[in-house]
Short mmCIF file of C-alpha atoms in Angstrom, two decimals:
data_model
loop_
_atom_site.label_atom_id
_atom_site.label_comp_id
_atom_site.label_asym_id
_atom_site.label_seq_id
_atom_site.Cartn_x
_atom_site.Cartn_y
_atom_site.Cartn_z
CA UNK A 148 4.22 -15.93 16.50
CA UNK A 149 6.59 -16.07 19.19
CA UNK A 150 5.75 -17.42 22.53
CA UNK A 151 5.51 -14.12 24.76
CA UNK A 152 3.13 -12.26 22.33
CA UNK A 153 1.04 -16.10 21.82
CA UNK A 154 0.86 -16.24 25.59
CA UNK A 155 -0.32 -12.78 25.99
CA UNK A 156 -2.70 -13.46 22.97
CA UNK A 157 -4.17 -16.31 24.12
CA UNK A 158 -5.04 -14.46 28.31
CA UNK A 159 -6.60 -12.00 25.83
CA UNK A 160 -8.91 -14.55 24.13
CA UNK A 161 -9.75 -16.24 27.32
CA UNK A 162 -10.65 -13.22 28.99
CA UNK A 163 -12.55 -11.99 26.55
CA UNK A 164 -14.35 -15.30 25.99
CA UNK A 165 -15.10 -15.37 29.84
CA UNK A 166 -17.23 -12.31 29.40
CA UNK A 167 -20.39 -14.10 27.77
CA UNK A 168 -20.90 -16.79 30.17
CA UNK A 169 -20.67 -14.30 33.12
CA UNK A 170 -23.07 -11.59 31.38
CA UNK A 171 -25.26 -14.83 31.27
CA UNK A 172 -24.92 -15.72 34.89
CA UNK A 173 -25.33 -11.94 36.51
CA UNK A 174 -28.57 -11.94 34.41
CA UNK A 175 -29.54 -15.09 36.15
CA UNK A 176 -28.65 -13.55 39.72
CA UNK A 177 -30.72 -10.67 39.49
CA UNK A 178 -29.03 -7.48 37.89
CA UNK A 179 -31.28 -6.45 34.67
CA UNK A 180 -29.67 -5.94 31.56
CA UNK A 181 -29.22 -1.95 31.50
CA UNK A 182 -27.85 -2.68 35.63
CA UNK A 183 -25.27 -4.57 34.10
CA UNK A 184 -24.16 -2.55 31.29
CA UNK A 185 -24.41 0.76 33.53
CA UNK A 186 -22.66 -1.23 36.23
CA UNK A 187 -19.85 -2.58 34.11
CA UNK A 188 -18.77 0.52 32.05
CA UNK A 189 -19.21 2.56 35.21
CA UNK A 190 -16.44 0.35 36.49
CA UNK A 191 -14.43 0.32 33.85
CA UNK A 192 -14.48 4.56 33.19
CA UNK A 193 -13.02 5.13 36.52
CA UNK A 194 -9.93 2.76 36.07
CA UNK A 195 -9.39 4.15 33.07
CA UNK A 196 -9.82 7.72 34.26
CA UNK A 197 -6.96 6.71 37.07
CA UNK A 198 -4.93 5.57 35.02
CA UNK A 199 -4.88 8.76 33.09
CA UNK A 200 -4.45 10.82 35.85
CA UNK A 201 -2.15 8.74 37.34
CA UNK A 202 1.50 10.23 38.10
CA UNK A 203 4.11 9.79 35.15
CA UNK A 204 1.27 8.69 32.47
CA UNK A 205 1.51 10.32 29.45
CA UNK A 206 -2.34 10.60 28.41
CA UNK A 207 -3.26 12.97 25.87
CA UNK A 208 -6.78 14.55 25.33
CA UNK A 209 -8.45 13.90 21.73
CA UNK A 210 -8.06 16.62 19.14
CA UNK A 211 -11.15 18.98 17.97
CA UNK A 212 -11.64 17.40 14.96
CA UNK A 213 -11.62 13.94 16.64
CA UNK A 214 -14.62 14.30 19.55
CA UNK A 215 -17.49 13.57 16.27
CA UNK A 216 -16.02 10.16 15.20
CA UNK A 217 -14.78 8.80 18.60
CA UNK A 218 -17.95 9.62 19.94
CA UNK A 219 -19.87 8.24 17.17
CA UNK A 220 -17.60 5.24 17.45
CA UNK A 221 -17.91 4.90 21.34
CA UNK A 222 -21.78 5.02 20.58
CA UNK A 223 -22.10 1.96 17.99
CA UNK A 224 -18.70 0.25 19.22
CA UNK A 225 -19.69 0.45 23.08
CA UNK A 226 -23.07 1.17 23.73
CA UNK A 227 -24.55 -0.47 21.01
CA UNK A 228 -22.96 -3.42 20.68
CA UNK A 229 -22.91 -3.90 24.67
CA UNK A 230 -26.73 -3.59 24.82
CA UNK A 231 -26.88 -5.85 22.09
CA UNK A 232 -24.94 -8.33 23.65
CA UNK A 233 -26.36 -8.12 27.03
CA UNK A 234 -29.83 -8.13 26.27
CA UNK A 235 -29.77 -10.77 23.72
CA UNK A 236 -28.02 -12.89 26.13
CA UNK A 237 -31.62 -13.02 28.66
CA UNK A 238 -32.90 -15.73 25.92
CA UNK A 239 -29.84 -17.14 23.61
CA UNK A 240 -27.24 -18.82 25.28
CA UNK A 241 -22.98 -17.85 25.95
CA UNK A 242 -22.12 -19.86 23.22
CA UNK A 243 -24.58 -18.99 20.46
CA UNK A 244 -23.97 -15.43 21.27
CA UNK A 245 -20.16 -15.79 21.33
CA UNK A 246 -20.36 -17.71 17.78
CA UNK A 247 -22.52 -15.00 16.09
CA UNK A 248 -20.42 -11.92 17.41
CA UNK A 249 -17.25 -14.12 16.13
CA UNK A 250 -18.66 -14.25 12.84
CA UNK A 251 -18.72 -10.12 12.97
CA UNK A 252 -15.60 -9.92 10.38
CA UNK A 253 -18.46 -10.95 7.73
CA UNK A 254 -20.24 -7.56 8.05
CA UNK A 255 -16.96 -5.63 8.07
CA UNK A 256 -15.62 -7.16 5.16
CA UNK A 257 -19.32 -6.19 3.61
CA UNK A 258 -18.49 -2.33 5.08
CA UNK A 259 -15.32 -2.37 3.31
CA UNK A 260 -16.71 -3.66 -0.03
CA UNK A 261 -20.03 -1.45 -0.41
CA UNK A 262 -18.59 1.51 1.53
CA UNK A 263 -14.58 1.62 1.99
CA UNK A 264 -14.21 0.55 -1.98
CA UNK A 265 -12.24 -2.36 -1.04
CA UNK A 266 -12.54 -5.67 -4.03
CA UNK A 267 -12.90 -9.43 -2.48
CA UNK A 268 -12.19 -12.29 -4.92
CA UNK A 269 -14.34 -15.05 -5.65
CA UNK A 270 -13.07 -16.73 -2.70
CA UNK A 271 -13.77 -13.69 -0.75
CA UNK A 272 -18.23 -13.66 -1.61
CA UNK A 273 -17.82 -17.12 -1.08
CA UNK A 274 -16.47 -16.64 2.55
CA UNK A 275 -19.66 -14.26 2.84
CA UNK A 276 -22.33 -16.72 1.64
CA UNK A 277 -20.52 -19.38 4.31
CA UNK A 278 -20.69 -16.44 6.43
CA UNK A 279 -24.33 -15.47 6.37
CA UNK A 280 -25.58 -19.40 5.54
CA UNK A 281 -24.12 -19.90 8.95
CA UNK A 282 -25.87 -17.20 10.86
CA UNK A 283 -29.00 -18.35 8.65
CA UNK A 284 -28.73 -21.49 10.82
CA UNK A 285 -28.06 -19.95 14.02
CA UNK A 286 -31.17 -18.06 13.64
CA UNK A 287 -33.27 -21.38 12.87
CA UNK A 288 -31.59 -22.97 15.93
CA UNK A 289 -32.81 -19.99 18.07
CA UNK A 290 -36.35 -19.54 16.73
CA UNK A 291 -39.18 -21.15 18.57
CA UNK A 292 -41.95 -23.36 17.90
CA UNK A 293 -42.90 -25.40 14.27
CA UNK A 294 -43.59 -21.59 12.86
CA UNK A 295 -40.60 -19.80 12.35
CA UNK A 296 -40.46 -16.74 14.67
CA UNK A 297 -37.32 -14.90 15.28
CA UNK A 298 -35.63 -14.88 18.98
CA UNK A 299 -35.62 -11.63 19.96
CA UNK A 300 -32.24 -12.36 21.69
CA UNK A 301 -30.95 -13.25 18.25
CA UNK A 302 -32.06 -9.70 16.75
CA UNK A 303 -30.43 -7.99 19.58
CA UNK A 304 -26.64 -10.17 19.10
CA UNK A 305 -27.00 -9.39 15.35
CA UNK A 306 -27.43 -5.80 16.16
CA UNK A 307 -23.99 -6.10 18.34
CA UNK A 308 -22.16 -7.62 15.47
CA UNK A 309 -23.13 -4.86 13.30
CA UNK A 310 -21.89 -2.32 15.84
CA UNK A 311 -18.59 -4.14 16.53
CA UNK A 312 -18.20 -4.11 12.15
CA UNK A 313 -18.42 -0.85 12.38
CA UNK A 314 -15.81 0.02 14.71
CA UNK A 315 -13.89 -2.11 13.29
CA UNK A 316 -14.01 -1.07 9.68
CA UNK A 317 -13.71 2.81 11.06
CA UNK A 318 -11.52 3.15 14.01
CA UNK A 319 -8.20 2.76 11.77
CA UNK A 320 -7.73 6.40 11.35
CA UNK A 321 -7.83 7.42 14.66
CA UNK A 322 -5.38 4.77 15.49
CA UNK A 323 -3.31 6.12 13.32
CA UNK A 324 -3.03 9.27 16.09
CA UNK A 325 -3.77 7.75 19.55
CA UNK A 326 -2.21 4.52 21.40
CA UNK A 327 -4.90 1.92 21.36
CA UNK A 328 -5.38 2.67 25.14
CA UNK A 329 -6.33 6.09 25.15
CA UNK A 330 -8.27 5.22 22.14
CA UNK A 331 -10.13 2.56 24.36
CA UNK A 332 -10.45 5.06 27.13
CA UNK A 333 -12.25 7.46 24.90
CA UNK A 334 -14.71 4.58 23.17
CA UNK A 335 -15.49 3.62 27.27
CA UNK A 336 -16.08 7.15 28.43
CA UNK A 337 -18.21 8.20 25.51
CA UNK A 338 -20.33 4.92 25.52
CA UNK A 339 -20.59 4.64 29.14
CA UNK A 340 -23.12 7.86 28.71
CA UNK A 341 -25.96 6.28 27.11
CA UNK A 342 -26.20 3.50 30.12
CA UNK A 343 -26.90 6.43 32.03
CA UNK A 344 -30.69 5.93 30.70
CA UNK A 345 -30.65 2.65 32.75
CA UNK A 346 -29.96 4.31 36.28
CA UNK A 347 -33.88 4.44 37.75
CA UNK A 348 -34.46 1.84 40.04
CA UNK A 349 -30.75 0.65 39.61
CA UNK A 350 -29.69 0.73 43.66
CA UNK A 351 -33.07 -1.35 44.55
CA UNK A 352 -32.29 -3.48 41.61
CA UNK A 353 -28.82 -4.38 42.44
CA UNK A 354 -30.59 -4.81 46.13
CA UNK A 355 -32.35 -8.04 45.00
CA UNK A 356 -28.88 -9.62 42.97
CA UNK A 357 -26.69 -12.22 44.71
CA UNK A 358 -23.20 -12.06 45.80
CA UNK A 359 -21.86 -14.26 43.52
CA UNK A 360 -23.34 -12.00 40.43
CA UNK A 361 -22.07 -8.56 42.53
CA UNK A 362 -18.55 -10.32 42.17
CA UNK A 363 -19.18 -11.27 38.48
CA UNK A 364 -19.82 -7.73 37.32
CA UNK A 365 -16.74 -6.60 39.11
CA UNK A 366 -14.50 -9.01 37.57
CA UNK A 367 -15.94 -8.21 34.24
CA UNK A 368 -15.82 -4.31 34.71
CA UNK A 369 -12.01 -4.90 35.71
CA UNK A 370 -10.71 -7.94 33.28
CA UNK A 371 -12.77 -7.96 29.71
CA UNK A 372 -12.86 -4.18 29.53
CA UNK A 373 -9.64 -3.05 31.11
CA UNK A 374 -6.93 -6.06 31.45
CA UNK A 375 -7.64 -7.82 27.93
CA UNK A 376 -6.76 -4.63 26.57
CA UNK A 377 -3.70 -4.27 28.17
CA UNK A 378 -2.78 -7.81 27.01
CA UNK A 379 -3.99 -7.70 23.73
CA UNK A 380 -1.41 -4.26 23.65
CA UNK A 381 1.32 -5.95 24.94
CA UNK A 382 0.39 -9.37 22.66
CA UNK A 383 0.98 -6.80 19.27
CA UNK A 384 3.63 -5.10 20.36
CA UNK A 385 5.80 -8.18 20.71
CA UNK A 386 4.41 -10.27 17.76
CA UNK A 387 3.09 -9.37 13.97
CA UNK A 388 -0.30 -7.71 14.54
CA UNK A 389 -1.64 -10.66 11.63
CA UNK A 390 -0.72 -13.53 13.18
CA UNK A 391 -1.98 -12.39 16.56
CA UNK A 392 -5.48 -10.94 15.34
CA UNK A 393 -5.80 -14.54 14.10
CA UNK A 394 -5.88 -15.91 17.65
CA UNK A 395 -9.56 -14.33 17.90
CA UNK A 396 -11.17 -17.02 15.10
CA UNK A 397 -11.01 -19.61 18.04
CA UNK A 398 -12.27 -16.83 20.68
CA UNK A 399 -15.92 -18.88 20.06
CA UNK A 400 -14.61 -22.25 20.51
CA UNK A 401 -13.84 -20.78 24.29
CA UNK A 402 -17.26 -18.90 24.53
CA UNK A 403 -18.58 -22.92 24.54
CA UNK A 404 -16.39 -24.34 26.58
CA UNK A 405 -16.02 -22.20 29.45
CA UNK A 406 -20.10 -21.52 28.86
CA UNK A 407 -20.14 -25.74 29.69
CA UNK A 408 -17.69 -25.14 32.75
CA UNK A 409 -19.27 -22.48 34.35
CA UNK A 410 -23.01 -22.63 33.59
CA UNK A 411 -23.50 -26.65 32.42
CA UNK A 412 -24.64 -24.72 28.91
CA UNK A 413 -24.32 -25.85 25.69
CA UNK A 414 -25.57 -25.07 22.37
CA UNK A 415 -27.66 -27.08 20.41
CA UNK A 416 -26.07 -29.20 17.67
CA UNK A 417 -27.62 -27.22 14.70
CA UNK A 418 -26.00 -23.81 16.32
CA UNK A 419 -23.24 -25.20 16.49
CA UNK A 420 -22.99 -26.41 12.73
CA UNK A 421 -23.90 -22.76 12.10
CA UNK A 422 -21.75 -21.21 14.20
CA UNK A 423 -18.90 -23.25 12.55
CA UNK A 424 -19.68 -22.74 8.85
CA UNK A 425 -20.17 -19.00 9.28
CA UNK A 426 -16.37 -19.12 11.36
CA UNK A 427 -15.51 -21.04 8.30
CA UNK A 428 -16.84 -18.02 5.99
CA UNK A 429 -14.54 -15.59 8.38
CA UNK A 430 -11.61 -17.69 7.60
CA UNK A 431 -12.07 -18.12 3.52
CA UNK A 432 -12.53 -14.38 3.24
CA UNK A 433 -9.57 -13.29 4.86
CA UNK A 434 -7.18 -16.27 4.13
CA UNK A 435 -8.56 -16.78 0.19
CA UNK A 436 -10.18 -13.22 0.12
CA UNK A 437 -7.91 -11.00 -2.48
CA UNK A 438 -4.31 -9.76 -1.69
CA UNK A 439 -5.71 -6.35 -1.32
CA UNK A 440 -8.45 -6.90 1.35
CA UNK A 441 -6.45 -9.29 3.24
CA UNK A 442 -2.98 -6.85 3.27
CA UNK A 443 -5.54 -4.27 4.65
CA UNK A 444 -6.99 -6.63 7.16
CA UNK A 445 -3.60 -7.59 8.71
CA UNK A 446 -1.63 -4.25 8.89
CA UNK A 447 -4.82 -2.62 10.95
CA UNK A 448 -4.17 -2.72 14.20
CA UNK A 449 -6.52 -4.14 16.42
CA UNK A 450 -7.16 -2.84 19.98
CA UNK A 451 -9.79 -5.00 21.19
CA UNK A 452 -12.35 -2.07 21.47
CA UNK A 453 -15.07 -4.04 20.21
CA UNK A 454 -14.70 -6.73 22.34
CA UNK A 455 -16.82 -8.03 25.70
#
C-alpha cells in the first residue's frame, strides 16, 4: 500500500471508528435514539443532495430496474443497521458494539456460502466457528445477572451486523454501474425515509439535549456519513482495493481506544477476549479461506456504505 492511499485509509478508519463513541455520548446528552438517527441521515441527505446538484457534477439518476435493490439495500444497509447500532448502543458500550459490527465479514462470508454458492476451505469454517465462538462471548460479557439473559442492546448490534452482511454481500452489482458515491447517495436517501417514523416529539426532544451532543450529531451527520466516504474513495483509487479493505480489521481496536479517550469507557476483559477471537475468525477466513472466496473478497470494491 502506498503512503497516500494508507493515509487516506487510515482518516477513513478513524472517522468511522469515532462514530460509536459519539452515538454513545449524544444518547447520554439527551437526543433519543430515533432523534439521532432522523437527525443524522437528515444531515447527511442534504449534503449529498448539494453535491449532486451542485454546478459541474456529473450525478446520474438510478436506472428503472435499479430503484427495487437500492432501495431494498438502503433499507437493511442504512436503516436497519443504523437503528441497530444506535439503539443497542443505550445499554452496550462503543467498544463492544464496534467489536461485534467488526466481526460482520463472518455473516457475509455465511451469505456467500448458503446463498451466493461461493466454497470456503477448512480454514475458511474454521474462521467462522472463531467467528461466532467470539460473539458467543461477547454476548456472555453483556448479559446480566448469575441467569443468563440476553442484553437487549446486544440483539439490536447483532441485528446491525446482519444488515451491514447484507449490503455487503449484495451491493457488488450495482457497483458495477454507479461510482461508489452516487451509490452512497442513493443507500442515504432511501434509508433516511424510514427515520421519518421517529419525527413526533423530535423538536421538544432535541429541546432537552445539550450543546455539546447538538455539536456531536452534526459532526457525525457531516464526517462518518459523508467525508469517510470521500476518503475511503480517494484511499481505493490510489492503492489496491485488497490491501486497503484490510485497514478496516483494526477499525475495532480504534472503537476502544478513542471510546477510553472520549468517554473514560472500556470494555470488560471477557468482551474483549471475544471481540478478539471473533476478529481473529474474520482474519482466518479471508487470509486461509479458499482462493476462490478470498479473490472474490478482494476485487469487490468497497464503498464504505455500511459503515457508521
Amino acid at each position: 500500500m502506498n503512503t497516500k492511499s494508507f493515509l487516506f485509509a487510515s482518516i477513513t478508519v478513524i472517522i468511522w471508528a469515532s462514530s460509536f463513541p459519539a452515538i454513545r455520548m449524544v444518547l447520554h446528552e439527551g437526543y433519543s435514539p430515533g432523534h439521532l438517527v432522523l437527525t443524522r441521515y437528515f444531515i447527511a441527505s442534504v449534503i449529498f443532495a448539494i453535491y449532486a446538484m451542485w454546478p459541474g457534477v456529473k450525478f446520474r439518476l438510478p436506472e428503472k430496474k435499479d430503484l427495487l435493490p437500492i432501495a431494498v439495500l438502503g433499507w437493511t444497509g442504512i436503516s436497519l443497521y443504523h437503528i441497530g447500532v444506535t439503539f443497542g448502543e443505550e445499554t452496550v458500550s462503543a467498544g463492544t458494539a464496534g467489536m461485534i459490527v467488526g466481526a460482520a465479514p463472518i455473516f457475509t462470508s455465511l451469505i456467500a456460502v448458503f446463498f451466493l454458492k461461493e466454497r470456503i476451505s477448512l480454514f475458511g469454517w474454521l474462521g467462522l466457528a472463531l467467528g461466532f465462538a467470539g460473539i458467543a462471548i461477547i454476548t456472555m460479557a453483556d448479559s446480566a445477572g448469575p441467569v443468563f439473559q440476553m442484553n437487549k442492546g446486544v440483539l439490536f448490534i447483532l441485528m446491525a451486523a446482519c444488515a451491514t452482511a447484507v449490503m455487503f454481500a449484495y451491493q457488488k452489482p450495482l457497483l458495477k454501474r454507479y461510482s461508489s458515491i452516487e451509490l452512497t447517495a442513493y443507500f442515504t436517501w432511501v434509508g433516511t425515509i424510514p427515520f421519518f417514523f421517529f419525527s413526533p416529539g423530535m423538536i421538544e426532544g432535541l429541546q432537552q439535549a445539550t450543546l455539546e451532543a447538538h455539536l456531536a450529531t452534526i459532526y457525525i451527520g457531516i464526517f462518518p456519513t459523508v467525508i469517510g466516504y470521500v476518503t475511503w474513495g480517494l484511499a481505493l483509487s490510489s492503492g489496491k482495493a485488497s490491501s486497503v479493505t484490510s485497514m478496516l480489521y483494526i477499525e475495532p481496536v480504534f472503537v476502544i481506544l478513542l471510546a477510553w479517550i472520549w468517554l473514560n469507557e472500556w470494555p470488560s476483559m471477557v468482551s474483549l477476549i471475544g471481540g478478539a477471537i471473533a476478529i481473529s475468525g474474520v482474519l482466518v477466513i479471508h487470509m486461509l479461506g479458499s482462493k476462490q472466496f478470498r479473490r472474490r473478497k478482494q476485487n469487490r470494491p468497497h464503498t464504505g456504505t455500511i459503515k457508521c
